[in-house]
Protein backbone atom coordinates (compact mmCIF):
# COMPACT_ATOMS: atom_id res chain seq x y z
CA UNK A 1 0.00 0.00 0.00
CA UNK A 2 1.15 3.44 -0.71
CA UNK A 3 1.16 6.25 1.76
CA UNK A 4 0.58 9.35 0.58
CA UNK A 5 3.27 11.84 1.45
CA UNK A 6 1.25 14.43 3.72
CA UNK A 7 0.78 11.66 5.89
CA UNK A 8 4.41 10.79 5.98
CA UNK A 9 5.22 14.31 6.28
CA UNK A 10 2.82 14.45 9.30
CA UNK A 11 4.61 11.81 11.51
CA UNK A 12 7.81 13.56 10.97
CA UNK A 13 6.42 17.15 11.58
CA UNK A 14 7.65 17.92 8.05
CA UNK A 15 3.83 18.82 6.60
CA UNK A 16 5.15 20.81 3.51
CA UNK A 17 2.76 23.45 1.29
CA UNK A 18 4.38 21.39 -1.72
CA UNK A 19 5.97 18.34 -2.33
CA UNK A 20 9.40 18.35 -1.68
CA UNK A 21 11.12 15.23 -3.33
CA UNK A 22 9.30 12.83 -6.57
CA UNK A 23 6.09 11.97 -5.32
CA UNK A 24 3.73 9.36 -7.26
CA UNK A 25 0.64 8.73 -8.58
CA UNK A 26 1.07 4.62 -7.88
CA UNK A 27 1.64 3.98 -11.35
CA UNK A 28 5.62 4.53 -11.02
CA UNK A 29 7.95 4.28 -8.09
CA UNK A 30 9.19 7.87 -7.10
CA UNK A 31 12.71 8.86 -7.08
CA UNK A 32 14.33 9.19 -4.14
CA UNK A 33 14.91 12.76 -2.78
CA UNK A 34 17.92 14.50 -3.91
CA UNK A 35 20.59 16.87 -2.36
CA UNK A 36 18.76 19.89 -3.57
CA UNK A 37 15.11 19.36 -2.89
CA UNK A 38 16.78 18.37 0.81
CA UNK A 39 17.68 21.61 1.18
CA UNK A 40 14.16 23.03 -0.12
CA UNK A 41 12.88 21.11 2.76
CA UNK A 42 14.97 22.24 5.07
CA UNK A 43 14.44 25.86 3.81
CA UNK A 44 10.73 25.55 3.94
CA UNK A 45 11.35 24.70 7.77
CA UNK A 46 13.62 27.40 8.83
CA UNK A 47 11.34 30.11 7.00
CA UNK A 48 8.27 29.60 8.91
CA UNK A 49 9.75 28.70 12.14
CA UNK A 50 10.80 32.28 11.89
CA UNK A 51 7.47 33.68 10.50
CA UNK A 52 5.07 31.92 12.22
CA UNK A 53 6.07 33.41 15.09
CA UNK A 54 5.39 36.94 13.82
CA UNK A 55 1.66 35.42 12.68
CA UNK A 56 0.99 34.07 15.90
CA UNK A 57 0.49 30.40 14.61
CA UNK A 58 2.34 27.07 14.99
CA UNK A 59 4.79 26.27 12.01
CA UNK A 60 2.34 23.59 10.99
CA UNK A 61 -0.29 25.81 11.28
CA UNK A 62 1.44 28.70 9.72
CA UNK A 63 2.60 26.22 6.54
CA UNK A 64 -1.36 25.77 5.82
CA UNK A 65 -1.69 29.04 5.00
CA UNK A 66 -1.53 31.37 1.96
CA UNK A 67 2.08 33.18 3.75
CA UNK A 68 3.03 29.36 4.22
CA UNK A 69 2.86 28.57 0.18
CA UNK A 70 4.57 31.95 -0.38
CA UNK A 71 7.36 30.78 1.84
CA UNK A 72 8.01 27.48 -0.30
CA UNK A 73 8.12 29.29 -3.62
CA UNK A 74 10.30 31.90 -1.73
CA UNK A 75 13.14 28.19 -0.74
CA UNK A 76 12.51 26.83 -4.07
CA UNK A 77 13.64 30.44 -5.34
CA UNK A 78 16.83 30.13 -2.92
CA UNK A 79 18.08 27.11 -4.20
CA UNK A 80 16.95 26.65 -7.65
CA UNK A 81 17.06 29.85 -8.95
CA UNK A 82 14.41 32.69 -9.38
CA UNK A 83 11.66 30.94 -11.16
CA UNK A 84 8.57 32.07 -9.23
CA UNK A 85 7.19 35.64 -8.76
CA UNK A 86 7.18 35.86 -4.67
CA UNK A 87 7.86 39.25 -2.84
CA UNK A 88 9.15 38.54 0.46
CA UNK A 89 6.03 40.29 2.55
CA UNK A 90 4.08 37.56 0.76
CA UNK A 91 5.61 35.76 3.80
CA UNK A 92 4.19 37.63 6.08
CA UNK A 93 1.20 39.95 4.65
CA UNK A 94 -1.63 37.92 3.18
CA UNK A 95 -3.11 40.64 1.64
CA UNK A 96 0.20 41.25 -0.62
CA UNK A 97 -0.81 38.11 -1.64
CA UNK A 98 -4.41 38.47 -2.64
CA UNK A 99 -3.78 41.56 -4.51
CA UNK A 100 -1.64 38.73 -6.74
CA UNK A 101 -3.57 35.95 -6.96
CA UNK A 102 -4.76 34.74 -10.71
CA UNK A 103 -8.77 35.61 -10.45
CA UNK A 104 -11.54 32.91 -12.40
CA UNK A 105 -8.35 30.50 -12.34
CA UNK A 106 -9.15 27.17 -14.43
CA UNK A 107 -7.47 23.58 -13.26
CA UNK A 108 -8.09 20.33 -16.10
CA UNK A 109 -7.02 17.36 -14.50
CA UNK A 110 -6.55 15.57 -17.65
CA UNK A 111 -5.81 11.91 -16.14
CA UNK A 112 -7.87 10.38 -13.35
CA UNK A 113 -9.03 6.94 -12.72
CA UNK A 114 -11.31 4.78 -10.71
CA UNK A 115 -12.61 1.53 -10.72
CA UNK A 116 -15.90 0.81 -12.43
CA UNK A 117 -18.70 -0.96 -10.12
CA UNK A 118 -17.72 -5.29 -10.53
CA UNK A 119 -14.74 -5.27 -11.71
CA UNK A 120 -11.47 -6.07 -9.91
CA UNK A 121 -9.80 -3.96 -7.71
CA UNK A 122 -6.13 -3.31 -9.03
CA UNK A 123 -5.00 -3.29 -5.09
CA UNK A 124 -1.40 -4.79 -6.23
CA UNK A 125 -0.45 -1.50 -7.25
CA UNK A 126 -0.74 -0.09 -3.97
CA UNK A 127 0.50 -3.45 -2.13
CA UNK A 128 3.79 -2.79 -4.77
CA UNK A 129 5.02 0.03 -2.07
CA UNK A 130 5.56 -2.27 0.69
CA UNK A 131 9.05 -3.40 0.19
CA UNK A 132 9.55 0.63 0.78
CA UNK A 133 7.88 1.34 4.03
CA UNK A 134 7.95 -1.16 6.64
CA UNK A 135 5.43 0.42 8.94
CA UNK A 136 2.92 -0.48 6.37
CA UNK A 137 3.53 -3.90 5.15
CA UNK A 138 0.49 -6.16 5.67
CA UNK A 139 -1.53 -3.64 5.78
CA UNK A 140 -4.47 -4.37 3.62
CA UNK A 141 -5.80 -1.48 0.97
CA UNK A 142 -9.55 -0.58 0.83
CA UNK A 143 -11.21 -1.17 -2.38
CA UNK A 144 -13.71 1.45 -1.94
CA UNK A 145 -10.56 4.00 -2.08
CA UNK A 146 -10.80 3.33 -6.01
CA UNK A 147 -14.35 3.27 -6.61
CA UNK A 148 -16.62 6.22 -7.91
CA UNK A 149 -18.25 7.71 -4.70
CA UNK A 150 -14.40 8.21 -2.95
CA UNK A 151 -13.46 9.42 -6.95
CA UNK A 152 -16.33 12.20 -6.67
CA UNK A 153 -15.27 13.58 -2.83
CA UNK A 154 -11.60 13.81 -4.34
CA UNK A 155 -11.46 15.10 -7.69
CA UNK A 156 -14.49 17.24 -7.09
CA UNK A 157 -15.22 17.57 -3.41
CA UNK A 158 -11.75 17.92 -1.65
CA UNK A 159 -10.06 19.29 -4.77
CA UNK A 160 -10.47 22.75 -7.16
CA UNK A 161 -10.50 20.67 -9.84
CA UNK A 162 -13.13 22.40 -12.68
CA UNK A 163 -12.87 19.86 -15.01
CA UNK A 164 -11.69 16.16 -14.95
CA UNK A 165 -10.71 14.00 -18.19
CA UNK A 166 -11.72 10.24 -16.98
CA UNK A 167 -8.87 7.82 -18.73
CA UNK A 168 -8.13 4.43 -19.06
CA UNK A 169 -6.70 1.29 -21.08
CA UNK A 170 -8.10 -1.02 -23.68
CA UNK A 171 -7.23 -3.96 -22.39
CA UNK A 172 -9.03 -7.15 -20.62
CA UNK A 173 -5.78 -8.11 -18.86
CA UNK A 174 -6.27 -4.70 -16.96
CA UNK A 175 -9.83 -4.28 -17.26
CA UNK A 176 -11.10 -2.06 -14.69
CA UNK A 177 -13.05 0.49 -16.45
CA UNK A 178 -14.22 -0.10 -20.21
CA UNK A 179 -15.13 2.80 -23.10
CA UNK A 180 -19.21 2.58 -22.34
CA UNK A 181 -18.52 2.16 -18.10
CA UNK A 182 -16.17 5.67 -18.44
CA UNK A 183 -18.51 7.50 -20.76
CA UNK A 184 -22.02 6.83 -18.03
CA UNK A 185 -19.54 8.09 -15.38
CA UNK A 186 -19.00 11.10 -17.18
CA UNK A 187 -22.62 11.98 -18.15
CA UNK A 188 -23.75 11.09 -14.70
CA UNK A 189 -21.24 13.80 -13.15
CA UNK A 190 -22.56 16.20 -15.75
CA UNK A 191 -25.98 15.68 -15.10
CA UNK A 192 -25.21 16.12 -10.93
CA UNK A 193 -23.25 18.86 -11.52
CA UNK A 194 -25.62 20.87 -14.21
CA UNK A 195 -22.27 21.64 -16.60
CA UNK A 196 -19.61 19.80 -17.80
CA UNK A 197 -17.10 19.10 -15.30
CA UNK A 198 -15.98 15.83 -17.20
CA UNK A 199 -14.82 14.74 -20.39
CA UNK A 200 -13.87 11.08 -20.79
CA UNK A 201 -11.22 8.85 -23.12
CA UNK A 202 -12.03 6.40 -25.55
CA UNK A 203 -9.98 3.16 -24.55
CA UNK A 204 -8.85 1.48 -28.14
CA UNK A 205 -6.27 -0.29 -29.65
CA UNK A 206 -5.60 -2.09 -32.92
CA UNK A 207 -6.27 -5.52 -31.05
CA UNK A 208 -9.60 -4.12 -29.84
CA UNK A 209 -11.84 -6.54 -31.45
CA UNK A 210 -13.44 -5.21 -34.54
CA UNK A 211 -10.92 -2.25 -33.77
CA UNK A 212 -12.87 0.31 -36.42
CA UNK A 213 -16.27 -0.61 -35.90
CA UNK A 214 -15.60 -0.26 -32.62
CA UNK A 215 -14.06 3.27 -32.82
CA UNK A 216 -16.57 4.60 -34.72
CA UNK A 217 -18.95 3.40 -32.19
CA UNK A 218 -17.54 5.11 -29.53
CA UNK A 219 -17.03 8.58 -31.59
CA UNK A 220 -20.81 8.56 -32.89
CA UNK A 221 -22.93 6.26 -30.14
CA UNK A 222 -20.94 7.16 -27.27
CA UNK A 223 -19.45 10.66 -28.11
CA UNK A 224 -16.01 9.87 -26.14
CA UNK A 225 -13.96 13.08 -26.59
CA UNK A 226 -10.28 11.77 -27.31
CA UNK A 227 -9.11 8.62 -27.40
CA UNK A 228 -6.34 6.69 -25.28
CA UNK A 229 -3.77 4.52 -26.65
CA UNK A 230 -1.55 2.21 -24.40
CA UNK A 231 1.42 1.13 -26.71
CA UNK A 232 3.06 -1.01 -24.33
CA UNK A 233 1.32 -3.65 -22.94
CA UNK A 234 1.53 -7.09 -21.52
CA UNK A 235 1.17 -9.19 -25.01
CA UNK A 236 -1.11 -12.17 -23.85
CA UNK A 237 -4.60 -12.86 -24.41
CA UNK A 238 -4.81 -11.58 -27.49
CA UNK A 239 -3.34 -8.65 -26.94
CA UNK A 240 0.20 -6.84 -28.26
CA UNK A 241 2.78 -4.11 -27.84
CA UNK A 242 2.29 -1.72 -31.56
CA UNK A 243 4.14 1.45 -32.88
CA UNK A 244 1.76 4.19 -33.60
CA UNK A 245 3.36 5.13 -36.81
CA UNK A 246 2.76 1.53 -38.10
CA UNK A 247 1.09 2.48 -41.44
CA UNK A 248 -0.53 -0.68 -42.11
CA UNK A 249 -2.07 -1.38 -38.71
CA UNK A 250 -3.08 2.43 -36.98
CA UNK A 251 -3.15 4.52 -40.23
CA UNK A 252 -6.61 3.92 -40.91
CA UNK A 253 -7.64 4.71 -37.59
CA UNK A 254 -5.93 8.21 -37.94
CA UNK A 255 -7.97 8.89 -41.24
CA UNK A 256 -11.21 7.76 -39.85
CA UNK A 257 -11.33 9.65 -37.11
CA UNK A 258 -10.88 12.66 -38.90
CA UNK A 259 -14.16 11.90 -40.53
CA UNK A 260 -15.37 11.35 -37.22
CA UNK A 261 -14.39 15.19 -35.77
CA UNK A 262 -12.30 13.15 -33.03
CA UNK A 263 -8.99 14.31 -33.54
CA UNK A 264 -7.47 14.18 -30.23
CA UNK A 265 -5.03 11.36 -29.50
CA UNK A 266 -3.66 10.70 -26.22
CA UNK A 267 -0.85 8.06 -25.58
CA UNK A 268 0.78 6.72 -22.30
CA UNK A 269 4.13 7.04 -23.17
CA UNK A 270 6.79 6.02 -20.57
CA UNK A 271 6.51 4.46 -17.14
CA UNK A 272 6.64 0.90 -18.78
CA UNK A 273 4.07 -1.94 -17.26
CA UNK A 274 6.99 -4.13 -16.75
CA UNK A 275 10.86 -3.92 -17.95
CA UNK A 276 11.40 -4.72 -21.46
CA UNK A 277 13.18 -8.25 -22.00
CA UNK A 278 16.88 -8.00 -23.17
CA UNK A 279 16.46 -7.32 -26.96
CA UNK A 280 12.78 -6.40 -26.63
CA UNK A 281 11.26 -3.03 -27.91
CA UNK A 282 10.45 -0.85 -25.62
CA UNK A 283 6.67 0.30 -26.82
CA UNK A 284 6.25 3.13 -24.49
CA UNK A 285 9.04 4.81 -26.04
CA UNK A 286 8.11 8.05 -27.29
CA UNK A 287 10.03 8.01 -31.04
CA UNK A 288 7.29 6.79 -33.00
CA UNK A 289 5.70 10.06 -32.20
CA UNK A 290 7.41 12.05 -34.78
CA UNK A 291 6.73 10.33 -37.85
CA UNK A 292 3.22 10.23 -36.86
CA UNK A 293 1.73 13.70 -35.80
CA UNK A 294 4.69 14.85 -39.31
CA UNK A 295 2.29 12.13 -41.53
CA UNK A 296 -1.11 13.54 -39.49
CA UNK A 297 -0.46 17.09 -39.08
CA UNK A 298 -4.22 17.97 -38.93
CA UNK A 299 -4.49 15.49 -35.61
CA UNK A 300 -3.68 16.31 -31.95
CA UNK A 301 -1.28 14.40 -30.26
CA UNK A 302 -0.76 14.20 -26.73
CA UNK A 303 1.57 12.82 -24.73
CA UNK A 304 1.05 11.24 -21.21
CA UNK A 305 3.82 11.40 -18.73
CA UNK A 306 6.53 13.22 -21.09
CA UNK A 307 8.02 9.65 -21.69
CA UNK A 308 9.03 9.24 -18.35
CA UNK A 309 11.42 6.35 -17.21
CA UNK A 310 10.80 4.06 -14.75
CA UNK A 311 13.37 3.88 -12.01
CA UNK A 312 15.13 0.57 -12.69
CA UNK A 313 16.17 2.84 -16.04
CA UNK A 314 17.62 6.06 -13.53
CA UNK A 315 20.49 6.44 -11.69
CA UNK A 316 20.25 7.40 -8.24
CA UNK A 317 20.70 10.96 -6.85
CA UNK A 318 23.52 13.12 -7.03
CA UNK A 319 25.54 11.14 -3.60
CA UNK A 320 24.95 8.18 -4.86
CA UNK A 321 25.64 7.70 -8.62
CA UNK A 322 27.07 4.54 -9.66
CA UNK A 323 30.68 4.40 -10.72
């Protein structure tokens, strides 16, 4: 089971307006912290131990407030370099800080998940973190964590999220939320909500059985508004790794769906399911990119996770590279 790192931060008094190492969304492992983001952290501490003080609060306290967020852009600053506009009474005068802040401000979460109702948890994922934190081996995850009522509180409740893209994979080996279960979530948020706060993925792939029929299905019947690829999967049942600038087998997608008025292509590219064998292609890869939004310049691609590599394929921070 993961634990999320507010909670980690909370045992060690280190509650932080930001994150201040790699943190994950349980489909990777995080890197560990490095040398510099150390020192943000230990930054972040010294600064409001010396303004809370002149506030009146606790540092805890003080580091849940506006000031508090002003002083971790103001340690990031420090050690990084100046890449955030942050005034130093924004430390201390939360009205410096209102006269600031971006007004009518919109946030697109453009990749959540959850679990449709009967089909199987994927609690491995969160079981994977174990050999990483002792204190919480054994400990058994709650399925209702990844269904749609704790999905609503989160995204929309707990969160200023205005709009939410609902995402998933094409795939019966990881089936936990199909192309018709995803697009009833969405309209049934709409319909609560009395606007649209969610758009939704269509889940294909050239395996999909009766892959075009299929696709146009979901563009016309459903009225998905992009589609998700997952190049890289676990080749069994059917199913197999593809290039998506494989003329012969995705080209005729591409054309189609320009018919269709669904020209938005998302791909997971990166953070591999497993490691590739020795010899092996690595699907998630993002170089078959190029050749096809150059062929398809009148289509949308986007990327998922900016090809990000998993951390068997990283070296460790800066202390502790191999030599």
């Amino acid at each position: 089971m993961w634990v999320k790192k507010f909670h980690k931060d909370d045992v060690e008094d280190k509650r932080s307006p930001i994150p201040t190492q790699v943190v994950s969304n349980e489909e990777y492992l995080p890197r560990p912290q490095t040398k510099q983001q150390k020192q943000v952290e230990e930054l972040i501490q010294s600064l409001a131990s010396k303004y809370s003080k002149t506030a009146g609060l606790s540092r805890r306290d003080f580091l849940k407030t506006v000031n508090g967020m002003a002083v971790a852009f103001t340690a990031m600053n420090q050690v990084f370099g100046e890449y955030f506009e942050v005034q130093a009474e924004e430390m201390i005068d939360e009205s410096a800080i209102k006269e600031l802040w971006p007004k009518n401000e919109f946030i697109f979460d453009v990749q959540t998940h959850h679990v449709a109702t009967g089909k199987t948890e994927p609690l491995g994922f969160r079981v994977m973190a174990w050999p990483f934190n002792k204190d919480l081996e054994g400990k058994k995850p709650q399925k209702d964590d990844l269904k749609f009522n704790n999905y609503v509180k989160e995204v929309f409740l707990d969160s200023e999220v205005s709009v939410a893209c609902l995402s998933g994979i094409a795939s019966k080996v990881l089936d936990t939320m199909n192309g018709d279960e995803m697009v009833e979530a969405r309209n049934n948020i709409n319909a609560m909500s009395g606007s649209q706060r969610m758009v939704c993925h269509g889940p294909i792939a050239p395996y999909t059985p009766n892959f075009l029929e299929e696709a146009e299905r979901q563009a016309l019947d459903l009225k998905i508004d992009a589609w998700k690829f997952y190049t890289g999967v676990f080749d069994m049942n059917g199913e197999y790794s593809w290039r998506m600038d494989d003329e012969e087998l995705i080209y005729p997608f591409y054309e189609k769906i320009k018919t269709w008025g669904k020209n938005i292509v998302c791909a997971h590219k990166g953070l591999p399911f497993r490691k590739p064998r020795p010899g092996e292609t690595d699907y998630t890869h993002p170089r078959d990119i190029k050749k096809a939004s150059l062929d398809h310049p009148d289509l949308n691609f986007v990327i998922y996770h900016s090809g990000f590599r998993d951390q068997h394929m990283n070296l460790p921070p800066e202390d502790f590279v191999y030599r």
